[in-house]
PDB file of C-alpha atoms and ligand atoms in Angstrom:
ATOM      1  CA  UNK E   1       0.000   0.099  -0.071  1.00  0.00           C
ATOM      2  CA  UNK E   2       1.311   3.423  -0.886  1.00  0.00           C
ATOM      3  CA  UNK E   3       1.851   5.498   2.177  1.00  0.00           C
ATOM      4  CA  UNK E   4      -0.255   8.719   2.319  1.00  0.00           C
ATOM      5  CA  UNK E   5       2.275  11.083   3.894  1.00  0.00           C
ATOM      6  CA  UNK E   6      -0.228  13.808   4.950  1.00  0.00           C
ATOM      7  CA  UNK E   7      -2.502  11.356   6.812  1.00  0.00           C
ATOM      8  CA  UNK E   8       0.538   9.545   8.283  1.00  0.00           C
ATOM      9  CA  UNK E   9       2.183  12.634   9.712  1.00  0.00           C
ATOM     10  CA  UNK E  10      -1.191  13.920  11.287  1.00  0.00           C
ATOM     11  CA  UNK E  11      -1.469  10.475  12.823  1.00  0.00           C
ATOM     12  CA  UNK E  12       2.050  10.298  14.016  1.00  0.00           C
ATOM     13  CA  UNK E  13       1.691  13.634  15.522  1.00  0.00           C
ATOM     14  CA  UNK E  14      -1.549  12.794  17.438  1.00  0.00           C
ATOM     15  CA  UNK E  15      -0.031   9.754  18.851  1.00  0.00           C
ATOM     16  CA  UNK E  16       2.575  11.842  20.576  1.00  0.00           C
ATOM     17  CA  UNK E  17      -0.081  12.953  23.012  1.00  0.00           C
ATOM     18  CA  UNK E  18      -0.564   9.379  24.247  1.00  0.00           C
ATOM     19  CA  UNK E  19       0.657   8.744  27.657  1.00  0.00           C
ATOM     20  CA  UNK E  20       1.111   5.489  29.588  1.00  0.00           C
ATOM     21  CA  UNK E  21      -1.999   4.130  31.313  1.00  0.00           C
ATOM     22  CA  UNK E  22      -4.229   6.324  29.236  1.00  0.00           C
ATOM     23  CA  UNK E  23      -7.432   4.743  27.740  1.00  0.00           C
ATOM     24  CA  UNK E  24      -7.648   5.610  23.948  1.00  0.00           C
ATOM     25  CA  UNK E  25     -10.535   5.902  21.576  1.00  0.00           C
ATOM     26  CA  UNK E  26      -9.628   4.687  18.043  1.00  0.00           C
ATOM     27  CA  UNK E  27     -11.311   6.246  15.097  1.00  0.00           C
ATOM     28  CA  UNK E  28     -12.300   4.749  11.893  1.00  0.00           C
ATOM     29  CA  UNK E  29     -11.340   5.291   8.327  1.00  0.00           C
ATOM     30  CA  UNK E  30      -8.102   5.602   6.177  1.00  0.00           C
ATOM     31  CA  UNK E  31      -6.624   8.281   8.275  1.00  0.00           C
ATOM     32  CA  UNK E  32      -7.521   6.519  11.662  1.00  0.00           C
ATOM     33  CA  UNK E  33      -5.795   3.433  10.098  1.00  0.00           C
ATOM     34  CA  UNK E  34      -2.264   5.238  10.471  1.00  0.00           C
ATOM     35  CA  UNK E  35      -2.888   6.123  14.082  1.00  0.00           C
ATOM     36  CA  UNK E  36      -3.935   2.454  14.787  1.00  0.00           C
ATOM     37  CA  UNK E  37      -0.807   1.307  13.186  1.00  0.00           C
ATOM     38  CA  UNK E  38       1.361   3.860  15.069  1.00  0.00           C
ATOM     39  CA  UNK E  39      -0.134   2.989  18.350  1.00  0.00           C
ATOM     40  CA  UNK E  40       0.492  -0.814  17.510  1.00  0.00           C
ATOM     41  CA  UNK E  41       4.153   0.020  17.044  1.00  0.00           C
ATOM     42  CA  UNK E  42       4.247   1.911  20.299  1.00  0.00           C
ATOM     43  CA  UNK E  43       2.555  -0.902  22.036  1.00  0.00           C
ATOM     44  CA  UNK E  44       5.115  -3.436  20.640  1.00  0.00           C
ATOM     45  CA  UNK E  45       7.785  -1.066  22.089  1.00  0.00           C
ATOM     46  CA  UNK E  46       6.284  -1.408  25.627  1.00  0.00           C
ATOM     47  CA  UNK E  47       3.732   1.340  25.842  1.00  0.00           C
ATOM     48  CA  UNK E  48       0.784   0.240  28.169  1.00  0.00           C
ATOM     49  CA  UNK E  49      -2.572   1.587  27.239  1.00  0.00           C
ATOM     50  CA  UNK E  50      -6.247   0.302  26.756  1.00  0.00           C
ATOM     51  CA  UNK E  51      -8.220   1.170  23.813  1.00  0.00           C
ATOM     52  CA  UNK E  52     -11.803   1.128  22.612  1.00  0.00           C
ATOM     53  CA  UNK E  53     -12.774   1.104  18.924  1.00  0.00           C
ATOM     54  CA  UNK E  54     -15.432   3.060  17.038  1.00  0.00           C
ATOM     55  CA  UNK E  55     -16.064   0.314  14.482  1.00  0.00           C
ATOM     56  CA  UNK E  56     -15.656  -3.637  14.122  1.00  0.00           C
ATOM     57  CA  UNK E  57     -13.305  -2.726  11.360  1.00  0.00           C
ATOM     58  CA  UNK E  58     -11.013  -0.700  13.755  1.00  0.00           C
ATOM     59  CA  UNK E  59     -11.391  -3.117  16.431  1.00  0.00           C
ATOM     60  CA  UNK E  60     -10.021  -6.004  14.207  1.00  0.00           C
ATOM     61  CA  UNK E  61      -7.155  -3.908  12.979  1.00  0.00           C
ATOM     62  CA  UNK E  62      -6.101  -2.810  16.516  1.00  0.00           C
ATOM     63  CA  UNK E  63      -6.354  -6.468  17.755  1.00  0.00           C
ATOM     64  CA  UNK E  64      -4.191  -7.715  14.893  1.00  0.00           C
ATOM     65  CA  UNK E  65      -1.606  -4.891  15.766  1.00  0.00           C
ATOM     66  CA  UNK E  66      -1.528  -6.125  19.406  1.00  0.00           C
ATOM     67  CA  UNK E  67      -3.333  -3.099  21.051  1.00  0.00           C
ATOM     68  CA  UNK E  68      -5.450  -4.181  24.110  1.00  0.00           C
ATOM     69  CA  UNK E  69      -9.103  -3.720  23.181  1.00  0.00           C
ATOM     70  CA  UNK E  70     -11.318  -3.572  26.352  1.00  0.00           C
ATOM     71  CA  UNK E  71     -15.033  -3.762  26.710  1.00  0.00           C
ATOM     72  CA  UNK E  72     -16.845  -0.310  27.436  1.00  0.00           C
ATOM     73  CA  UNK E  73     -18.000  -2.165  30.910  1.00  0.00           C
ATOM     74  CA  UNK E  74     -14.365  -1.960  31.924  1.00  0.00           C
ATOM     75  CA  UNK E  75     -13.500   1.504  31.541  1.00  0.00           C
ATOM     76  CA  UNK E  76     -14.579   4.678  33.525  1.00  0.00           C
ATOM     77  CA  UNK E  77     -13.620   7.008  30.878  1.00  0.00           C
ATOM     78  CA  UNK E  78     -11.627   7.760  27.620  1.00  0.00           C
ATOM     79  CA  UNK E  79      -8.720   9.884  27.973  1.00  0.00           C
ATOM     80  CA  UNK E  80      -8.054  10.552  24.231  1.00  0.00           C
ATOM     81  CA  UNK E  81     -10.117   9.734  21.292  1.00  0.00           C
ATOM     82  CA  UNK E  82      -8.143   9.980  17.917  1.00  0.00           C
ATOM     83  CA  UNK E  83     -10.318  10.009  14.728  1.00  0.00           C
ATOM     84  CA  UNK E  84     -10.571  11.278  11.230  1.00  0.00           C
ATOM     85  CA  UNK E  85     -13.102  13.560   9.466  1.00  0.00           C
ATOM     86  CA  UNK E  86     -14.740  14.150   6.212  1.00  0.00           C
ATOM     87  CA  UNK E  87     -14.678  17.932   6.501  1.00  0.00           C
ATOM     88  CA  UNK E  88     -13.554  20.286   9.323  1.00  0.00           C
ATOM     89  CA  UNK E  89     -13.556  24.098   9.514  1.00  0.00           C
ATOM     90  CA  UNK E  90     -11.190  26.222  11.657  1.00  0.00           C
ATOM     91  CA  UNK E  91     -13.729  26.166  14.615  1.00  0.00           C
ATOM     92  CA  UNK E  92     -13.251  22.308  14.587  1.00  0.00           C
ATOM     93  CA  UNK E  93     -16.767  21.760  13.574  1.00  0.00           C
ATOM     94  CA  UNK E  94     -16.810  18.357  11.645  1.00  0.00           C
ATOM     95  CA  UNK E  95     -18.684  16.412   9.228  1.00  0.00           C
ATOM     96  CA  UNK E  96     -18.145  12.566   9.802  1.00  0.00           C
ATOM     97  CA  UNK E  97     -19.507   9.349   8.867  1.00  0.00           C
ATOM     98  CA  UNK E  98     -18.093   8.887   5.266  1.00  0.00           C
ATOM     99  CA  UNK E  99     -17.111   5.440   6.417  1.00  0.00           C
ATOM    100  CA  UNK E 100     -20.596   4.787   8.088  1.00  0.00           C
ATOM    101  CA  UNK E 101     -19.283   4.740  11.690  1.00  0.00           C
ATOM    102  CA  UNK E 102     -20.571   8.105  12.994  1.00  0.00           C
ATOM    103  CA  UNK E 103     -22.829   6.948  15.685  1.00  0.00           C
ATOM    104  CA  UNK E 104     -20.058   4.908  17.526  1.00  0.00           C
ATOM    105  CA  UNK E 105     -17.679   7.709  16.733  1.00  0.00           C
ATOM    106  CA  UNK E 106     -19.780  10.370  18.176  1.00  0.00           C
ATOM    107  CA  UNK E 107     -20.505   8.217  21.332  1.00  0.00           C
ATOM    108  CA  UNK E 108     -16.723   7.551  21.935  1.00  0.00           C
ATOM    109  CA  UNK E 109     -15.964  11.257  21.121  1.00  0.00           C
ATOM    110  CA  UNK E 110     -18.592  12.521  23.745  1.00  0.00           C
ATOM    111  CA  UNK E 111     -17.143  10.295  26.298  1.00  0.00           C
ATOM    112  CA  UNK E 112     -13.683  11.395  25.870  1.00  0.00           C
ATOM    113  CA  UNK E 113     -11.638  14.017  27.735  1.00  0.00           C
ATOM    114  CA  UNK E 114     -10.150  15.180  24.596  1.00  0.00           C
ATOM    115  CA  UNK E 115     -11.026  14.423  20.806  1.00  0.00           C
ATOM    116  CA  UNK E 116      -7.983  14.890  18.563  1.00  0.00           C
ATOM    117  CA  UNK E 117      -9.085  14.990  14.943  1.00  0.00           C
ATOM    118  CA  UNK E 118      -6.467  14.074  12.121  1.00  0.00           C
ATOM    119  CA  UNK E 119      -6.804  15.023   8.478  1.00  0.00           C
ATOM    120  CA  UNK E 120      -5.137  15.890   5.298  1.00  0.00           C
ATOM    121  CA  UNK E 121      -5.276  19.368   3.967  1.00  0.00           C
ATOM    122  CA  UNK E 122      -8.178  18.557   1.641  1.00  0.00           C
ATOM    123  CA  UNK E 123     -10.569  18.260   4.503  1.00  0.00           C
ATOM    124  CA  UNK E 124     -10.120  21.716   5.835  1.00  0.00           C
ATOM    125  CA  UNK E 125     -12.850  23.939   4.654  1.00  0.00           C
ATOM    126  CA  UNK E 126     -14.155  27.538   4.953  1.00  0.00           C
ATOM    127  CA  UNK E 127     -17.877  26.338   5.338  1.00  0.00           C
ATOM    128  CA  UNK E 128     -19.165  22.761   5.955  1.00  0.00           C
ATOM    129  CA  UNK E 129     -21.358  21.056   3.377  1.00  0.00           C
ATOM    130  CA  UNK E 130     -19.554  20.076   0.282  1.00  0.00           C
ATOM    131  CA  UNK E 131     -19.377  16.448   1.522  1.00  0.00           C
ATOM    132  CA  UNK E 132     -22.709  15.118   1.773  1.00  0.00           C
ATOM    133  CA  UNK E 133     -23.827  14.858   5.337  1.00  0.00           C
ATOM    134  CA  UNK E 134     -24.337  11.325   6.671  1.00  0.00           C
ATOM    135  CA  UNK E 135     -27.436  10.698   8.751  1.00  0.00           C
ATOM    136  CA  UNK E 136     -27.919   7.288  10.396  1.00  0.00           C
ATOM    137  CA  UNK E 137     -31.592   6.203  10.303  1.00  0.00           C
ATOM    138  CA  UNK E 138     -33.197   3.018  11.534  1.00  0.00           C
ATOM    139  CA  UNK E 139     -34.527   0.675   8.896  1.00  0.00           C
ATOM    140  CA  UNK E 140     -38.158   0.592  10.351  1.00  0.00           C
ATOM    141  CA  UNK E 141     -40.262   2.922   8.133  1.00  0.00           C
ATOM    142  CA  UNK E 142     -37.094   4.505   6.815  1.00  0.00           C
ATOM    143  CA  UNK E 143     -39.237   5.746   3.796  1.00  0.00           C
ATOM    144  CA  UNK E 144     -40.968   8.174   6.169  1.00  0.00           C
ATOM    145  CA  UNK E 145     -37.778   9.177   7.719  1.00  0.00           C
ATOM    146  CA  UNK E 146     -36.427  10.044   4.243  1.00  0.00           C
ATOM    147  CA  UNK E 147     -39.493  12.097   3.567  1.00  0.00           C
ATOM    148  CA  UNK E 148     -38.758  14.123   6.649  1.00  0.00           C
ATOM    149  CA  UNK E 149     -35.275  14.669   5.634  1.00  0.00           C
ATOM    150  CA  UNK E 150     -36.709  15.767   2.027  1.00  0.00           C
ATOM    151  CA  UNK E 151     -38.911  18.291   3.895  1.00  0.00           C
ATOM    152  CA  UNK E 152     -35.520  19.667   5.261  1.00  0.00           C
ATOM    153  CA  UNK E 153     -34.185  20.163   1.748  1.00  0.00           C
ATOM    154  CA  UNK E 154     -31.607  17.516   2.340  1.00  0.00           C
ATOM    155  CA  UNK E 155     -32.036  15.809  -1.091  1.00  0.00           C
ATOM    156  CA  UNK E 156     -31.278  12.500   0.935  1.00  0.00           C
ATOM    157  CA  UNK E 157     -29.898   9.328  -0.780  1.00  0.00           C
ATOM    158  CA  UNK E 158     -29.795   5.927   0.941  1.00  0.00           C
ATOM    159  CA  UNK E 159     -26.155   4.855   0.814  1.00  0.00           C
ATOM    160  CA  UNK E 160     -25.521   1.637  -1.075  1.00  0.00           C
ATOM    161  CA  UNK E 161     -22.484  -0.738  -1.332  1.00  0.00           C
ATOM    162  CA  UNK E 162     -21.788  -3.283  -3.927  1.00  0.00           C
ATOM    163  CA  UNK E 163     -25.409  -2.857  -5.094  1.00  0.00           C
ATOM    164  CA  UNK E 164     -27.025  -3.317  -1.798  1.00  0.00           C
ATOM    165  CA  UNK E 165     -28.207  -1.050   0.799  1.00  0.00           C
ATOM    166  CA  UNK E 166     -25.397  -0.097   3.198  1.00  0.00           C
ATOM    167  CA  UNK E 167     -25.922  -1.410   6.716  1.00  0.00           C
ATOM    168  CA  UNK E 168     -23.993   0.185   9.763  1.00  0.00           C
ATOM    169  CA  UNK E 169     -22.354  -1.776  12.474  1.00  0.00           C
ATOM    170  CA  UNK E 170     -25.460  -0.899  14.420  1.00  0.00           C
ATOM    171  CA  UNK E 171     -27.885  -2.406  11.852  1.00  0.00           C
ATOM    172  CA  UNK E 172     -28.967   0.952  10.597  1.00  0.00           C
ATOM    173  CA  UNK E 173     -29.127   2.716   7.178  1.00  0.00           C
ATOM    174  CA  UNK E 174     -27.241   5.826   6.252  1.00  0.00           C
ATOM    175  CA  UNK E 175     -28.901   8.693   4.424  1.00  0.00           C
ATOM    176  CA  UNK E 176     -26.543  10.853   2.581  1.00  0.00           C
ATOM    177  CA  UNK E 177     -27.796  14.450   2.785  1.00  0.00           C
ATOM    178  CA  UNK E 178     -26.896  16.947   0.072  1.00  0.00           C
ATOM    179  CA  UNK E 179     -27.630  20.381   1.743  1.00  0.00           C
ATOM    180  CA  UNK E 180     -24.941  22.474   0.137  1.00  0.00           C
ATOM    181  CA  UNK E 181     -23.089  24.853   2.299  1.00  0.00           C
ATOM    182  CA  UNK E 182     -24.415  24.475   5.824  1.00  0.00           C
ATOM    183  CA  UNK E 183     -24.588  28.081   7.131  1.00  0.00           C
ATOM    184  CA  UNK E 184     -25.892  27.044  10.565  1.00  0.00           C
ATOM    185  CA  UNK E 185     -24.491  23.631  11.608  1.00  0.00           C
ATOM    186  CA  UNK E 186     -25.734  23.884  15.318  1.00  0.00           C
ATOM    187  CA  UNK E 187     -29.452  24.605  14.047  1.00  0.00           C
ATOM    188  CA  UNK E 188     -29.289  21.697  11.478  1.00  0.00           C
ATOM    189  CA  UNK E 189     -27.777  19.321  14.007  1.00  0.00           C
ATOM    190  CA  UNK E 190     -30.996  19.911  16.243  1.00  0.00           C
ATOM    191  CA  UNK E 191     -33.346  19.818  13.425  1.00  0.00           C
ATOM    192  CA  UNK E 192     -31.965  16.389  12.245  1.00  0.00           C
ATOM    193  CA  UNK E 193     -31.996  14.730  15.625  1.00  0.00           C
ATOM    194  CA  UNK E 194     -35.478  15.950  16.039  1.00  0.00           C
ATOM    195  CA  UNK E 195     -36.783  13.554  13.448  1.00  0.00           C
ATOM    196  CA  UNK E 196     -37.931  10.286  14.851  1.00  0.00           C
ATOM    197  CA  UNK E 197     -36.075   7.581  13.011  1.00  0.00           C
ATOM    198  CA  UNK E 198     -32.965   9.486  12.903  1.00  0.00           C
ATOM    199  CA  UNK E 199     -30.396   7.941  15.261  1.00  0.00           C
ATOM    200  CA  UNK E 200     -27.671  10.438  14.901  1.00  0.00           C
ATOM    201  CA  UNK E 201     -26.021  12.664  12.414  1.00  0.00           C
ATOM    202  CA  UNK E 202     -22.497  13.392  11.152  1.00  0.00           C
ATOM    203  CA  UNK E 203     -22.321  17.078  12.460  1.00  0.00           C
ATOM    204  CA  UNK E 204     -19.784  16.835  15.356  1.00  0.00           C
ATOM    205  CA  UNK E 205     -19.877  20.260  17.083  1.00  0.00           C
ATOM    206  CA  UNK E 206     -18.200  21.147  20.262  1.00  0.00           C
ATOM    207  CA  UNK E 207     -16.527  17.680  20.494  1.00  0.00           C
ATOM    208  CA  UNK E 208     -13.103  18.099  18.819  1.00  0.00           C
ATOM    209  CA  UNK E 209     -10.500  20.087  20.966  1.00  0.00           C
ATOM    210  CA  UNK E 210      -7.558  19.689  18.709  1.00  0.00           C
ATOM    211  CA  UNK E 211      -7.240  19.505  14.872  1.00  0.00           C
ATOM    212  CA  UNK E 212      -3.981  18.132  13.359  1.00  0.00           C
ATOM    213  CA  UNK E 213      -3.640  18.770   9.650  1.00  0.00           C
ATOM    214  CA  UNK E 214      -0.944  17.041   7.674  1.00  0.00           C
ATOM    215  CA  UNK E 215       0.505  18.140   4.334  1.00  0.00           C
ATOM    216  CA  UNK E 216       1.879  16.178   1.512  1.00  0.00           C
ATOM    217  CA  UNK E 217       5.243  17.910   2.227  1.00  0.00           C
ATOM    218  CA  UNK E 218       5.210  16.010   5.586  1.00  0.00           C
ATOM    219  CA  UNK E 219       4.464  18.964   7.701  1.00  0.00           C
ATOM    220  CA  UNK E 220       1.799  19.371  10.405  1.00  0.00           C
ATOM    221  CA  UNK E 221      -0.362  22.288  11.295  1.00  0.00           C
ATOM    222  CA  UNK E 222      -2.284  22.159  14.684  1.00  0.00           C
ATOM    223  CA  UNK E 223      -5.605  24.146  15.509  1.00  0.00           C
ATOM    224  CA  UNK E 224      -7.276  24.366  18.998  1.00  0.00           C
ATOM    225  CA  UNK E 225      -5.599  23.143  22.005  1.00  0.00           C
ATOM    226  CA  UNK E 226      -1.787  22.527  21.504  1.00  0.00           C
ATOM    227  CA  UNK E 227      -0.500  21.136  24.605  1.00  0.00           C
TER     228      UNK E 227
HETATM  229  C1  5RP R   1     -15.931   7.378   9.341  1.00  0.00           C
HETATM  230  C2  5RP R   1     -15.385   8.659   9.402  1.00  0.00           C
HETATM  231  C3  5RP R   1     -14.130   8.995   9.037  1.00  0.00           C
HETATM  232  O1  5RP R   1     -13.484   9.648  10.111  1.00  0.00           O
HETATM  233  C4  5RP R   1     -14.139   9.954   7.932  1.00  0.00           C
HETATM  234  O2  5RP R   1     -14.955   9.212   6.913  1.00  0.00           O
HETATM  235  C5  5RP R   1     -12.838  10.165   7.314  1.00  0.00           C
HETATM  236  O3  5RP R   1     -12.231   8.945   6.714  1.00  0.00           O
HETATM  237  P1  5RP R   1     -10.955   9.056   5.967  1.00  0.00           P
HETATM  238  O4  5RP R   1      -9.898   9.226   6.963  1.00  0.00           O
HETATM  239  O5  5RP R   1     -10.866   7.609   5.315  1.00  0.00           O
HETATM  240  O6  5RP R   1     -10.955  10.138   4.957  1.00  0.00           O
HETATM  241  O7  5RP R   1     -16.136   9.651  10.001  1.00  0.00           O
HETATM  242  O8  5RP R   1     -17.248   7.079   9.793  1.00  0.00           O
END
């Protein structure tokens, strides 16, 4: 696999914030892949941490790297959650869920003392919304939920994979919503989660405290909390 330098340097920088004894939240996606690989190296070098994963895919990858994955019943909190994003603005408001893991990602982010977002430069935008906003909906009467989304001018499309409806790790569907530029993410977040049938939406607001942007030249830029 060809290494994506921008994603890797962002991930490597994020891993420097991990201290022995911490409980770490592991994100999902091609950028989170690099941080899981880096943490795996650190564990092999003797770092003692515990981790929880935001998807079956990340859990399997982490276990294969020797990272101890613990059940949620065994943790009292998560020190740092490190995850990717589909879009971020400079206020660290995010669109997530391109990989379909937004619900577990949001639960873990909300339970973490600190969420560090890692991304390449292409993810940093002036205004959120070019990337279709993923919304997780339950299969029951999803046609009605889709109609409610249409009434919000979401132009929703049920996500498919290999010609079949995409099903999340939680057994739900994803409606990819095309709002165009999202001028008021906070308001939209509330409107979406008000719809019965919507489990959660991919707007992450007030959750990330540090953003690490990697560049193709191998540099990193940090936004938000730097220490
Ligand atoms: C998965 C996510 C990912 O963090 C997001 O899609 C970014 O993925 P990648 O790092 O592959 O671009 O939210 O649900």
